[in-house]
Structures are given as structure tokens and as C-alpha cells.
Amino acid sequence: MSGNRIVVYKGPGEVAVENFDYPTLELPQEVAEGLGIKRSAPHAVILKLVTTNICGSDQHMVRGRTTAPVGQTLGHEITGEVVEVGDDVLFHSVGDICSVPFNIACGRCRMCNEGQTGICLNVNPARAGAAYGYVDMGGWLGGQAEYVMIPYADFNLLKFPDRDEALEKILDLTMLSDIFPTGYHGAVSAGVTTGSTVYVAGAGPVGLAAAYSAQLLGAATVIVGDMNADRLRQAESFGCAAADLSKGDALADIIADIVGEPEVDAAVDAVGFEARGHGHDAAEAPATVLNDVMSVARAGASLGIPGLYVTGDPGAVDEAAKHGQIGVRLGLGWAKSHRLVTGQCPVKKYNRQLMNLILADRAHIAQAVGATTISLDQAAEGYAQFDAGAAQKFVIDPHGMVS
């Protein structure tokens, strides 16, 4: 193979597809040197991308709302076909089609052994946890590409049992790399169970996945809050109730109109640090959603927080928020004995079971999140439409393998 093409951040609001070398079975130099380990990676495979998705987390970087440098490669939602196998890979073969958790995990450290693969200790010298194509996440090349290297393949890859079935259901299966497990994790972390009333803040793809997951878990009523009418209609399309926050009405009153009381059993923050206040022209107020979910969750509730919060935001509304310090009403959460669950979803905890639901035709997550296929060369257009509020989940098809 002569080369590889990868989507790259070029500055606020701009991405481009650029040429790179074809990947090798080697760890990023900064990982190997920073951790004092060998760079050669016989435990790795090379994947030919079947699908790779644009994520809201990518969009934070592209908006210039992280410390991502120009030239940062993008893409952590990866589904691919094995085309090269390292000598130490025992259980995967050329031709396998696999889902890749966005968390890079060694499978050897204390955190991995405890199932906390989102905070692996051996894949990022700077901090616990790593991901493909993301700022401060270890320097791993992004997967919005033609090809990508996957380390510790026997541990990380989820092989689909049947190639033809996988390609037939690929728009559902591509969501296993991130947003379906992440949304499900948000709902599980919030304690959603049979008969729960649930509020999900945010009708982007992760919020829609969380709402859909709450239904899978048996919720009686799922309310999705947003200010984007198209995205609220998408939530309503699979049976959720919509809370239109653009009108400035009190969230508790909206919830009371739907469930008969101004609180819910479980709440999920699927928005994160770029939250805005209520009302059509409301300014950015990064603690809005966290305060909302504490306000409307009943006493003793759990709050699932899959929405992203960062430690560095150069575009923040004030100096404190630039360092991840925001005005959360922690006293309210303390008074109500809330349990807050944050951080990366440990994808491997859920992806196999969710795969089984898809293959059994019990979960249609692509329809719920509005999956829309584009080519690699249309990545910039997909980012622009997503940033403008499209009620779609853009799935990049680099090699024309999606029927």
C-alpha cells in the first residue's frame, strides 16, 4: 500500500482530507517514549475502514473549543476489515470485520483488569485513557481515514460473527464504536430501569442514543430536551416526548405537563461543556445542563453524564471555564443525595451485548439517530451540516462498502 488519507483539523471551522503514510504495526512515538516501552506492535492489526463516523466530540475540536493543534487527525468511531495482522495476534484474521471501541486499552493494566477500559494506564503518557484522533489522548492517528492501526487487537476488537450479515446491518453496527454504548452507559449510570421516567438533555446523536437505550432498558417515559426543532422531531420519531427549551419555559413545568410531576427518576446529560441557557437566543452557560439535571432528578437519583467536559477550552465564556471550572450547584446535588457518574464510557462493557441486540433485529439505532452515509471527500460538508444542527449522524464510507 502506498498511502493513507485522513481527515485533519485545519483551524476553527475547517477540516480537510490529507495524505499520510500507510500505517505500520508500531505505537505512536510519544506513547512508546513516554511510557518507556517498545514501539514495535506485533499485537496490532491494520484495518481497512468500512465505516467511520463524525462525533460531537470531534465537533468540539473543529469548533476550536479544545486545545487541539492544527494538524490534529480526527476520528475515533471505527469499524473496519482486517487487512494485516501482527505476529502476536492470535484470534483475528485477514477479512474479519470488527468494531473498535474508541477507548484504546492495553488489556493488561489494573484499570483494564477492572473493566475500566476508558482509563487504561498504558496507552497515554499524559493521563489515564486514550482515543484515536483526539487531542491529549496519546497521539494516536485518527480513524476518519482509509486505513488505521489498532493496537492490542485481541483485546480491543469486537469481531462480527458473519461478514454478510455485518455488511447488511453496518449502519447499526457502526454505532457500537461509541455512541450506542455511550448512550447506553448514560442511561445505565442514571439508573434507568423498568417503568422509569427519564429526562435526557440534548437531542444530538449521543442524546438520541441515550433516549433509545432508556427505552431498551424499560423506561415508561423518556423526555428529550433541546432547542433544535429538527432534532426534537427525530426524538419524537421513536416515541420520546420533546421538551422544547427554546421557548424559555421552566424545565420542571414542561416535565410536569408530561409525567404529572416536576421531576423524573433518572436524568442524563448528553450535552457537555458547550451548553447554553434556556431560550432561543440564550448565551452559552456551561453549567446549565448539569444544574438542570440536578434540579429535575428526584432525591436519591443517579445522574448519567456522558456529555463531554474538558480541562482546556480556549473559547470558554470566562477564565474559569477555560480550565474546566464551571458554576455547578453541587450543594443541590449533595442535598438531594445524587450520584453523578462521569467520564468516558468503557465501551467493551456493553458493545458485545448491544451487537447481539442489533444482530437479533432488536435494536435499530441507526434509524433512531438519523444515520446518513457520506464519502471521505464529503467529510468537510458533513462537519458543516452537523455544526449547523442537522438531525443526522454522519457515517463516512471511505471505500464504498456501505450498500
XYZ file of C-alpha atoms in Angstrom:
403
model
C 0.000 0.000 0.000
C 1.329 3.434 -0.923
C -0.547 5.774 1.386
C -3.495 6.696 3.529
C -5.929 9.606 3.610
C -7.111 11.036 6.939
C -9.423 13.887 7.949
C -7.397 16.643 9.653
C -8.318 19.691 11.771
C -7.080 22.830 9.960
C -8.327 25.516 12.322
C -11.683 26.628 13.761
C -14.470 25.510 11.441
C -12.179 23.858 8.910
C -11.207 20.274 8.144
C -9.504 18.703 5.131
C -8.578 15.245 3.899
C -4.787 14.936 3.743
C -2.299 12.295 2.636
C -0.331 10.278 5.194
C 1.878 7.219 5.072
C 0.181 3.852 5.122
C 0.039 2.717 8.781
C 2.620 0.385 10.261
C 2.469 -2.026 13.179
C 4.060 0.480 15.533
C 2.925 2.513 18.524
C 2.976 6.320 18.288
C 6.432 7.556 19.169
C 5.170 9.715 22.041
C 3.434 6.706 23.609
C 6.455 4.406 23.340
C 8.950 7.005 24.565
C 6.675 8.438 27.236
C 5.926 5.034 28.733
C 9.356 3.526 28.116
C 8.060 0.598 26.059
C 8.921 -0.907 22.696
C 7.486 0.854 19.689
C 7.023 -2.296 17.616
C 3.470 -3.608 17.948
C 3.165 -7.240 16.867
C -0.064 -7.239 18.907
C -1.671 -4.838 16.387
C -3.634 -5.082 13.158
C -4.238 -2.764 10.227
C -7.880 -2.141 9.378
C -9.374 -1.018 6.101
C -12.143 1.329 7.198
C -15.643 0.107 6.374
C -17.328 2.976 8.218
C -16.140 5.803 10.462
C -18.450 8.374 11.995
C -18.383 12.069 12.803
C -18.904 12.549 16.539
C -19.960 15.538 18.598
C -16.650 15.207 20.432
C -14.865 15.739 17.104
C -17.033 18.795 16.571
C -15.774 20.382 19.802
C -12.253 20.255 18.374
C -13.291 21.542 14.971
C -15.083 24.492 16.556
C -11.802 25.423 18.212
C -13.148 24.663 21.662
C -10.288 22.428 22.759
C -6.506 22.728 22.768
C -6.258 20.589 19.609
C -3.405 21.816 17.385
C -3.791 22.458 13.681
C -2.935 19.174 12.004
C -4.703 17.019 14.606
C -6.031 13.924 12.851
C -9.659 13.114 13.558
C -11.916 10.139 14.053
C -12.457 7.648 16.866
C -15.611 5.805 15.730
C -14.110 2.954 13.751
C -15.473 -0.160 12.052
C -13.172 -1.968 9.679
C -11.915 -5.038 7.859
C -8.651 -6.634 8.993
C -6.089 -6.433 6.181
C -2.830 -7.048 8.097
C -2.177 -8.990 11.294
C 0.790 -8.736 13.668
C 2.699 -11.866 14.630
C 1.348 -11.860 18.185
C -2.317 -11.547 17.178
C -3.908 -14.928 17.852
C -7.635 -14.562 17.418
C -8.203 -12.288 14.406
C -7.590 -12.967 10.735
C -7.450 -11.052 7.488
C -11.019 -10.490 6.280
C -12.629 -10.193 9.722
C -14.981 -7.219 10.069
C -14.742 -5.701 13.527
C -15.940 -2.852 15.699
C -13.260 -0.866 17.509
C -14.003 0.693 20.909
C -12.993 4.342 20.820
C -11.145 3.734 24.109
C -7.668 2.419 23.401
C -6.858 -0.155 26.071
C -3.889 -2.414 26.716
C -5.843 -5.234 28.363
C -3.008 -5.654 30.876
C -3.146 -2.837 33.450
C -5.096 -2.554 36.692
C -7.857 -0.446 35.102
C -8.339 -2.836 32.181
C -8.466 -5.782 34.574
C -11.210 -3.957 36.479
C -13.158 -3.349 33.256
C -12.445 0.381 33.249
C -11.038 0.476 29.734
C -11.727 4.194 29.359
C -8.906 4.947 31.775
C -6.239 2.456 30.703
C -2.865 3.292 32.248
C -0.587 2.101 29.423
C -1.709 3.967 26.301
C -1.156 7.656 27.066
C 1.847 9.092 28.933
C -0.027 12.294 29.820
C -3.005 10.836 31.664
C -5.187 7.784 32.070
C -7.132 6.869 28.940
C -6.599 7.307 25.226
C -8.568 7.511 22.000
C -7.903 7.602 18.286
C -7.639 11.014 16.665
C -8.256 13.138 19.741
C -6.378 15.940 21.486
C -4.346 14.963 24.571
C -5.261 11.323 24.048
C -1.849 9.882 23.295
C -1.080 10.923 19.734
C -2.883 8.014 18.074
C -3.791 8.698 14.448
C -7.455 9.258 13.690
C -9.810 6.776 12.093
C -11.675 9.097 9.718
C -9.364 7.571 7.194
C -8.860 4.842 4.655
C -6.731 2.686 6.970
C -5.874 2.681 10.679
C -3.638 0.754 13.072
C -5.351 -0.876 16.065
C -3.077 -1.943 18.967
C -3.699 -4.828 21.378
C -6.080 -6.209 18.793
C -7.038 -9.423 20.569
C -8.305 -7.346 23.488
C -9.809 -4.390 21.637
C -11.517 -5.755 18.541
C -15.107 -6.992 18.551
C -15.461 -9.354 15.594
C -18.825 -9.649 13.887
C -19.777 -13.328 13.534
C -20.882 -13.223 9.888
C -19.429 -10.912 7.241
C -22.519 -10.719 5.018
C -24.829 -10.041 7.958
C -22.443 -7.398 9.259
C -22.411 -5.537 5.950
C -26.199 -5.758 5.773
C -26.557 -4.166 9.230
C -23.462 -1.983 9.063
C -25.244 1.334 9.739
C -26.440 -0.054 13.059
C -23.198 -1.856 13.868
C -21.060 1.219 13.188
C -22.667 2.857 16.217
C -21.056 0.247 18.520
C -17.694 2.019 18.465
C -19.013 4.906 20.562
C -22.457 6.456 20.626
C -24.625 3.395 21.227
C -22.543 2.147 24.189
C -22.034 5.735 25.355
C -25.757 6.486 25.282
C -26.496 3.149 26.931
C -23.856 3.844 29.596
C -25.503 7.197 30.278
C -28.868 5.521 30.786
C -27.438 2.701 32.914
C -25.437 5.183 35.001
C -28.630 7.157 35.597
C -30.287 4.028 36.975
C -32.885 3.656 34.226
C -34.966 0.522 34.702
C -38.435 -0.855 34.077
C -41.024 1.889 34.463
C -38.576 4.768 34.964
C -39.347 8.306 33.951
C -36.262 9.733 32.263
C -35.008 13.132 31.160
C -32.233 13.265 28.542
C -30.648 16.656 27.954
C -29.562 17.005 24.343
C -31.020 15.584 21.124
C -27.736 15.155 19.309
C -26.651 11.625 18.380
C -25.470 10.683 21.889
C -28.639 12.077 23.455
C -30.778 10.184 20.957
C -28.767 7.032 21.657
C -29.273 7.544 25.398
C -33.017 8.037 24.906
C -33.250 4.938 22.710
C -31.222 2.989 25.271
C -33.551 4.123 28.064
C -36.403 2.608 26.090
C -34.461 -0.645 25.699
C -33.984 -0.666 29.474
C -37.746 -0.426 30.012
C -38.364 3.256 30.721
C -42.005 4.245 30.874
C -41.463 7.793 29.579
C -38.392 9.342 28.008
C -38.281 13.138 27.662
C -35.593 14.705 25.462
C -34.725 18.378 25.894
C -33.180 20.564 23.204
C -33.649 23.851 21.336
C -33.292 22.336 17.859
C -36.730 21.564 16.414
C -35.436 19.060 13.843
C -33.552 17.083 16.456
C -36.578 17.088 18.760
C -38.674 15.700 15.912
C -36.071 12.979 15.482
C -36.507 12.074 19.170
C -40.281 12.015 18.759
C -39.920 9.704 15.743
C -39.145 6.753 18.031
C -41.553 7.584 20.839
C -39.848 10.150 23.043
C -41.556 13.228 24.431
C -39.972 16.546 23.446
C -39.042 19.367 25.818
C -38.549 22.428 23.620
C -36.228 24.651 25.636
C -36.103 27.399 23.017
C -39.262 28.989 24.432
C -37.699 29.648 27.834
C -40.315 27.706 29.793
C -39.212 26.204 33.085
C -37.968 22.647 32.552
C -39.758 21.407 35.687
C -43.058 22.741 34.319
C -42.519 21.004 30.970
C -41.791 17.741 32.741
C -44.837 18.130 34.994
C -47.050 18.543 31.928
C -45.742 15.252 30.559
C -45.447 12.949 33.602
C -47.683 14.700 36.127
C -44.922 15.835 38.486
C -41.959 18.190 38.092
C -39.262 15.551 38.450
C -38.017 12.306 36.934
C -36.478 9.108 38.239
C -33.337 9.376 36.122
C -31.543 12.100 34.163
C -28.789 12.107 31.545
C -26.533 14.983 30.453
C -25.712 14.356 26.791
C -24.697 17.966 26.073
C -21.485 18.714 27.933
C -19.471 21.881 28.285
C -20.867 23.868 25.344
C -24.293 24.077 26.992
C -26.456 27.147 26.557
C -29.111 28.674 28.781
C -32.795 28.219 28.004
C -34.482 30.370 25.386
C -33.944 30.839 21.656
C -31.182 33.435 21.949
C -29.705 32.234 25.240
C -25.987 32.700 25.728
C -23.555 29.919 26.484
C -23.653 28.861 30.125
C -21.595 25.692 30.570
C -23.133 24.524 33.851
C -26.740 24.816 32.596
C -27.347 21.166 31.859
C -25.679 19.815 34.985
C -27.793 22.175 37.066
C -30.903 21.225 35.087
C -30.494 17.509 35.665
C -29.884 18.029 39.380
C -32.970 20.234 39.554
C -35.360 17.772 37.926
C -33.957 14.434 39.150
C -35.706 13.127 42.244
C -33.915 12.844 45.552
C -31.639 9.817 45.588
C -31.398 9.660 41.810
C -28.331 8.912 39.753
C -27.184 11.267 37.002
C -25.523 9.842 33.923
C -23.090 12.333 32.383
C -21.758 11.087 29.034
C -21.613 14.700 27.793
C -18.014 15.855 27.372
C -16.345 18.236 29.826
C -12.786 19.372 29.144
C -9.869 20.723 31.146
C -8.872 23.192 28.419
C -11.346 25.340 26.450
C -9.792 28.405 24.810
C -13.210 29.604 23.608
C -14.905 29.479 27.004
C -17.144 32.270 28.252
C -14.892 33.155 31.212
C -11.424 32.488 32.577
C -12.551 29.785 35.000
C -14.405 27.836 32.303
C -11.258 27.855 30.172
C -9.849 25.451 32.755
C -12.989 23.369 33.203
C -14.207 25.224 36.292
C -17.930 25.908 35.884
C -20.724 27.029 38.201
C -22.265 23.707 39.159
C -24.756 23.762 42.032
C -23.033 20.917 43.820
C -24.822 21.813 47.029
C -28.126 20.981 45.361
C -26.848 17.590 44.258
C -25.461 16.976 47.739
C -28.749 17.948 49.393
C -30.648 15.537 47.120
C -28.113 12.721 47.655
C -27.444 12.468 43.938
C -24.858 10.144 42.471
C -23.004 11.648 39.498
C -21.319 9.293 37.011
C -18.875 10.953 34.607
C -16.075 10.078 32.219
C -15.539 8.069 29.077
C -17.852 5.142 28.526
C -15.977 1.826 28.871
C -17.225 0.608 25.500
C -16.164 -3.018 25.976
C -18.534 -3.288 28.933
C -21.517 -3.030 26.590
C -20.597 -3.478 22.929
C -20.995 -7.258 22.637
C -24.469 -7.293 24.187
C -25.577 -4.344 22.067
C -24.171 -6.097 18.983
C -26.318 -9.115 19.844
C -29.411 -6.901 20.030
C -28.644 -5.480 16.593
C -27.964 -8.867 15.021
C -31.184 -10.231 16.553
C -33.064 -7.314 14.949
C -33.997 -5.991 18.392
C -32.203 -2.641 18.120
C -32.363 -0.163 15.223
C -30.052 2.526 16.474
C -29.144 3.876 13.015
C -32.740 4.873 12.386
C -33.045 6.447 15.842
C -30.008 8.707 15.354
C -30.635 9.510 11.679
C -27.622 7.733 10.165
C -26.594 9.332 6.869
C -23.775 7.981 4.688
C -21.193 10.275 3.064
C -17.858 9.725 1.349
C -14.476 10.584 2.840
C -14.241 13.538 0.466
C -17.551 14.854 1.845
C -16.202 14.989 5.420
C -15.935 18.789 5.462
C -19.535 19.103 4.279
C -20.655 16.612 6.928
C -18.903 18.579 9.670
C -20.506 21.807 8.453
C -24.011 20.332 8.371
C -23.576 18.726 11.775
C -22.350 22.013 13.225
C -25.389 23.762 11.747
C -27.661 21.430 13.722
C -28.592 18.716 11.230
C -30.634 15.959 12.858
C -28.292 13.369 11.379
C -25.420 11.107 12.360
C -22.893 11.286 9.530
C -21.284 7.956 8.651
C -18.210 8.179 6.421
C -17.829 5.344 3.905
C -14.204 5.618 2.702
C -14.201 2.631 0.346
C -17.796 2.500 -0.919
C -18.623 -0.619 1.125
C -21.969 0.580 2.500
C -24.833 -0.595 0.335
